[in-house]
Structures are given as structure tokens and as C-alpha cells.
């Protein structure tokens, strides 16, 4: 099996990745929304707008 990030052979300690670096790159993509599937559903748009509005109201 090859690493899904860089295509090098995977290492057992980090499977399916080849290294901690590639595992961290993958995690950052998940956390940053890099794997999100775009949606044209109006309800999704409304939910996203509401989440942004709520986040903006929070004291920083």
C-alpha cells in the first residue's frame, strides 16, 4: 500500500501513511475542511450562514 499523501510505501507505525508528517498533513486537511464536499443544497447554505453569524457574535 502506498501513502495517500505522497505515494511512498507506507510504514506500519503510521499506516496508511509513510510518516508522521504525511499523517499530520492528512489531519490538517480534515480539520481545515480540505476534504469537504461542496453542496448546492439551500439548507446547507442556511446552516453555514447561521454558524458563521453565531461565531461572529461570540466575544473574542
PDB file of C-alpha atoms in Angstrom:
ATOM      1  CA  UNK A   1       0.000   0.000   0.000  1.00  0.00           C
ATOM      2  CA  UNK A   2       1.293   3.460  -0.808  1.00  0.00           C
ATOM      3  CA  UNK A   3       0.881   6.624   1.234  1.00  0.00           C
ATOM      4  CA  UNK A   4      -2.245   8.526   0.130  1.00  0.00           C
ATOM      5  CA  UNK A   5      -0.407  11.846   0.563  1.00  0.00           C
ATOM      6  CA  UNK A   6       2.948  11.319  -1.176  1.00  0.00           C
ATOM      7  CA  UNK A   7       2.657   7.804  -2.729  1.00  0.00           C
ATOM      8  CA  UNK A   8       5.760   6.444  -0.935  1.00  0.00           C
ATOM      9  CA  UNK A   9       5.459   2.957   0.588  1.00  0.00           C
ATOM     10  CA  UNK A  10       3.535   3.063   3.866  1.00  0.00           C
ATOM     11  CA  UNK A  11       5.194   2.350   7.217  1.00  0.00           C
ATOM     12  CA  UNK A  12       3.499   0.057   9.728  1.00  0.00           C
ATOM     13  CA  UNK A  13       3.831   2.638  12.527  1.00  0.00           C
ATOM     14  CA  UNK A  14       1.923   5.266  10.505  1.00  0.00           C
ATOM     15  CA  UNK A  15      -0.258   3.096   8.261  1.00  0.00           C
ATOM     16  CA  UNK A  16      -1.677   4.009   5.800  1.00  0.00           C
ATOM     17  CA  UNK A  17       0.873   6.842   5.719  1.00  0.00           C
ATOM     18  CA  UNK A  18       4.646   6.710   5.267  1.00  0.00           C
ATOM     19  CA  UNK A  19       5.488   9.097   8.103  1.00  0.00           C
ATOM     20  CA  UNK A  20       4.134  11.261  10.899  1.00  0.00           C
ATOM     21  CA  UNK A  21       4.473  14.241   8.586  1.00  0.00           C
ATOM     22  CA  UNK A  22       2.088  12.767   5.999  1.00  0.00           C
ATOM     23  CA  UNK A  23      -0.323  11.714   8.762  1.00  0.00           C
ATOM     24  CA  UNK A  24      -0.266  15.300  10.068  1.00  0.00           C
ATOM     25  CA  UNK A  25      -0.813  16.702   6.562  1.00  0.00           C
ATOM     26  CA  UNK A  26      -3.881  14.469   6.234  1.00  0.00           C
ATOM     27  CA  UNK A  27      -5.201  15.533   9.653  1.00  0.00           C
ATOM     28  CA  UNK A  28      -4.745  19.204   8.737  1.00  0.00           C
ATOM     29  CA  UNK A  29      -6.775  18.646   5.557  1.00  0.00           C
ATOM     30  CA  UNK A  30      -9.608  17.101   7.608  1.00  0.00           C
ATOM     31  CA  UNK A  31      -9.551  19.847  10.229  1.00  0.00           C
ATOM     32  CA  UNK A  32      -9.307  22.603   7.634  1.00  0.00           C
ATOM     33  CA  UNK A  33     -12.195  21.298   5.555  1.00  0.00           C
ATOM     34  CA  UNK A  34      -9.986  20.197   2.680  1.00  0.00           C
ATOM     35  CA  UNK A  35     -11.968  17.005   2.271  1.00  0.00           C
ATOM     36  CA  UNK A  36     -15.377  18.695   2.395  1.00  0.00           C
ATOM     37  CA  UNK A  37     -17.794  18.001  -0.423  1.00  0.00           C
ATOM     38  CA  UNK A  38     -19.335  21.186  -1.835  1.00  0.00           C
ATOM     39  CA  UNK A  39     -23.100  21.406  -1.616  1.00  0.00           C
ATOM     40  CA  UNK A  40     -25.705  23.417  -3.501  1.00  0.00           C
ATOM     41  CA  UNK A  41     -28.451  22.440  -1.041  1.00  0.00           C
ATOM     42  CA  UNK A  42     -30.140  25.653   0.199  1.00  0.00           C
ATOM     43  CA  UNK A  43     -30.480  24.186   3.719  1.00  0.00           C
ATOM     44  CA  UNK A  44     -26.709  23.624   3.880  1.00  0.00           C
ATOM     45  CA  UNK A  45     -26.127  27.233   2.836  1.00  0.00           C
ATOM     46  CA  UNK A  46     -28.542  28.476   5.504  1.00  0.00           C
ATOM     47  CA  UNK A  47     -26.922  26.308   8.185  1.00  0.00           C
ATOM     48  CA  UNK A  48     -23.454  27.568   7.226  1.00  0.00           C
ATOM     49  CA  UNK A  49     -24.569  31.198   7.283  1.00  0.00           C
ATOM     50  CA  UNK A  50     -26.144  30.705  10.707  1.00  0.00           C
ATOM     51  CA  UNK A  51     -22.965  29.066  12.062  1.00  0.00           C
ATOM     52  CA  UNK A  52     -20.852  31.980  10.795  1.00  0.00           C
ATOM     53  CA  UNK A  53     -23.244  34.524  12.314  1.00  0.00           C
ATOM     54  CA  UNK A  54     -23.151  32.736  15.681  1.00  0.00           C
ATOM     55  CA  UNK A  55     -19.351  32.600  15.601  1.00  0.00           C
ATOM     56  CA  UNK A  56     -19.173  36.339  14.865  1.00  0.00           C
ATOM     57  CA  UNK A  57     -21.402  37.114  17.883  1.00  0.00           C
ATOM     58  CA  UNK A  58     -19.066  35.321  20.296  1.00  0.00           C
ATOM     59  CA  UNK A  59     -16.729  37.594  22.269  1.00  0.00           C
ATOM     60  CA  UNK A  60     -13.137  37.226  21.118  1.00  0.00           C
TER      61      UNK A  60
END
